[in-house]
């Protein structure tokens, strides 16, 4: 197992790989191949944000790790990589891909996933493995254990988070609700000129929020762009207008 604990410079990862012998069937001879072929065990790097969901990601991960080892540890090398701060997940991911690992799995919320996805690219181009280049591809995985984990929710992948993190997820969602309410307390609606897709400029009065999304959820499960589809290559634009506190209405 590899454990990173330093931000910069990153220690060069030394992913341990173990070889496993498999016996192959040769259809031309209808015999089991005498020469046993060698199959490399996959290297899966789990990039864990211990501070996600107010520290609960780290705690849940500690419980999940033995389970993962027991379920898939025989088939792959499970490498745990703990992030030490913002952007560290990007560096870990890039380094892991360059080392030729088979999968990088983001363990945390949307922020961690965002960093891991960015780690797949460097200067606008995909990061490649040092030795095998484009021949080798690295899969991206996610274990949604963040406060909102809205990306996973969009694909209905939050069941696992719901199972492991069900106790605190509702608090996470409430955090977003409280945050939104607090933000709205000092909020003033604005008139906005908006132009979409090269169309005409249009004036929208009393705009409360302009939401642009390629996925349905935001802020821990708020369906803010309800028909957005991440596979459509389109962004959905939702304009919320004329938000008022009931009490302020009665004062007018
Ligand atoms: N060790 C760390 N200490 C402090 N912050 C960290 C650390 N590792 C990563 N981070 C930062 O924490 C941010 C938020 O983490 P993450 O998205 O995993 O959790 P969350 O905010 O609870 O979930 P969500 O974004 O789904 O609501 C990340 O964008 C990352 O920059």
Short mmCIF file of N, CA and C in Angstrom, two decimals, residues 2 4 6-7 9-15 17 45 47 81 87-102 104 116 118-122 127-131 138:
data_model
loop_
_atom_site.label_atom_id
_atom_site.label_comp_id
_atom_site.label_asym_id
_atom_site.label_seq_id
_atom_site.Cartn_x
_atom_site.Cartn_y
_atom_site.Cartn_z
N UNK A 2 0.42 2.28 -0.68
CA UNK A 2 1.19 3.52 -0.73
C UNK A 2 0.42 4.59 0.01
N UNK A 4 0.52 8.65 0.77
CA UNK A 4 1.16 9.94 0.56
C UNK A 4 0.78 10.85 1.71
N UNK A 6 2.69 14.04 1.98
CA UNK A 6 3.40 15.30 1.76
C UNK A 6 2.82 15.96 0.52
N UNK A 7 2.70 17.29 0.54
CA UNK A 7 2.09 17.96 -0.61
C UNK A 7 3.11 18.16 -1.72
N UNK A 9 7.45 18.54 -2.62
CA UNK A 9 7.26 17.73 -3.81
C UNK A 9 6.68 16.38 -3.43
N UNK A 10 5.89 15.87 -4.34
CA UNK A 10 5.30 14.56 -4.06
C UNK A 10 6.36 13.47 -4.14
N UNK A 11 6.36 12.57 -3.18
CA UNK A 11 7.27 11.46 -3.31
C UNK A 11 6.87 10.61 -4.50
N UNK A 12 7.87 10.08 -5.18
CA UNK A 12 7.53 9.27 -6.34
C UNK A 12 6.81 8.02 -5.86
N UNK A 13 5.61 7.77 -6.38
CA UNK A 13 4.88 6.62 -5.88
C UNK A 13 5.54 5.32 -6.29
N UNK A 14 5.56 4.38 -5.40
CA UNK A 14 6.11 3.08 -5.74
C UNK A 14 5.01 2.05 -5.53
N UNK A 15 4.11 2.01 -6.49
CA UNK A 15 2.98 1.13 -6.35
C UNK A 15 3.45 -0.31 -6.45
N UNK A 17 3.07 -3.96 -7.22
CA UNK A 17 2.23 -4.78 -8.08
C UNK A 17 2.58 -6.23 -7.83
N UNK A 45 -5.89 3.29 -7.07
CA UNK A 45 -5.50 4.33 -6.11
C UNK A 45 -6.75 5.04 -5.61
N UNK A 47 -8.09 8.09 -3.73
CA UNK A 47 -7.67 9.42 -3.29
C UNK A 47 -8.71 9.91 -2.28
N UNK A 81 -4.43 6.91 -0.72
CA UNK A 81 -3.70 8.17 -0.81
C UNK A 81 -4.50 9.26 -0.13
N UNK A 87 -6.07 20.90 -3.71
CA UNK A 87 -5.30 20.64 -4.94
C UNK A 87 -4.37 19.43 -4.84
N UNK A 88 -4.20 18.89 -3.66
CA UNK A 88 -3.31 17.73 -3.55
C UNK A 88 -3.82 16.56 -4.39
N UNK A 89 -5.17 16.42 -4.46
CA UNK A 89 -5.74 15.30 -5.22
C UNK A 89 -5.34 15.38 -6.69
N UNK A 90 -5.15 16.60 -7.20
CA UNK A 90 -4.73 16.76 -8.61
C UNK A 90 -3.35 16.14 -8.79
N UNK A 91 -2.42 16.49 -7.90
CA UNK A 91 -1.04 15.99 -8.01
C UNK A 91 -0.99 14.48 -7.85
N UNK A 92 -1.73 13.98 -6.87
CA UNK A 92 -1.73 12.53 -6.64
C UNK A 92 -2.22 11.81 -7.90
N UNK A 93 -3.31 12.32 -8.47
CA UNK A 93 -3.90 11.66 -9.64
C UNK A 93 -2.93 11.66 -10.82
N UNK A 94 -2.33 12.81 -11.08
CA UNK A 94 -1.38 12.90 -12.21
C UNK A 94 -0.23 11.92 -12.03
N UNK A 95 0.29 11.90 -10.83
CA UNK A 95 1.42 11.03 -10.54
C UNK A 95 1.03 9.57 -10.70
N UNK A 96 -0.16 9.24 -10.22
CA UNK A 96 -0.63 7.85 -10.30
C UNK A 96 -0.81 7.42 -11.75
N UNK A 97 -1.39 8.30 -12.56
CA UNK A 97 -1.60 7.96 -13.98
C UNK A 97 -0.25 7.78 -14.67
N UNK A 98 0.69 8.68 -14.37
CA UNK A 98 2.02 8.56 -14.98
C UNK A 98 2.68 7.25 -14.60
N UNK A 99 2.39 6.80 -13.39
CA UNK A 99 2.94 5.52 -12.94
C UNK A 99 2.22 4.33 -13.56
N UNK A 100 1.13 4.60 -14.28
CA UNK A 100 0.44 3.53 -14.99
C UNK A 100 -0.57 2.74 -14.18
N UNK A 101 -1.18 3.38 -13.18
CA UNK A 101 -2.17 2.64 -12.40
C UNK A 101 -3.43 2.41 -13.24
N UNK A 102 -4.24 1.48 -12.80
CA UNK A 102 -5.42 1.11 -13.58
C UNK A 102 -6.64 1.98 -13.29
N UNK A 104 -8.09 5.45 -10.72
CA UNK A 104 -7.99 6.43 -9.63
C UNK A 104 -9.41 6.68 -9.15
N UNK A 116 -9.70 15.39 -8.86
CA UNK A 116 -9.22 14.14 -9.47
C UNK A 116 -9.41 14.20 -10.99
N UNK A 118 -9.44 16.82 -12.82
CA UNK A 118 -8.41 17.73 -13.34
C UNK A 118 -7.04 17.06 -13.40
N UNK A 119 -6.81 16.12 -12.50
CA UNK A 119 -5.55 15.39 -12.51
C UNK A 119 -5.37 14.51 -13.73
N UNK A 120 -6.46 14.22 -14.41
CA UNK A 120 -6.37 13.41 -15.64
C UNK A 120 -5.82 14.23 -16.81
N UNK A 121 -5.71 15.54 -16.62
CA UNK A 121 -5.27 16.41 -17.72
C UNK A 121 -4.11 17.28 -17.28
N UNK A 122 -3.31 17.66 -18.25
CA UNK A 122 -2.21 18.59 -18.02
C UNK A 122 -2.10 19.46 -19.26
N UNK A 127 -3.25 13.14 -19.42
CA UNK A 127 -1.98 12.67 -18.84
C UNK A 127 -1.80 11.20 -19.24
N UNK A 128 -0.59 10.85 -19.63
CA UNK A 128 -0.32 9.48 -20.08
C UNK A 128 0.66 8.79 -19.16
N UNK A 129 0.61 7.48 -19.19
CA UNK A 129 1.56 6.70 -18.39
C UNK A 129 2.96 6.86 -18.96
N UNK A 130 3.98 6.92 -18.08
CA UNK A 130 5.36 7.11 -18.51
C UNK A 130 5.79 6.07 -19.54
N UNK A 131 5.52 4.82 -19.23
CA UNK A 131 6.10 3.78 -20.07
C UNK A 131 5.20 3.36 -21.23
N UNK A 138 -6.38 4.81 -17.81
CA UNK A 138 -6.70 4.76 -16.38
C UNK A 138 -8.17 5.10 -16.20
#
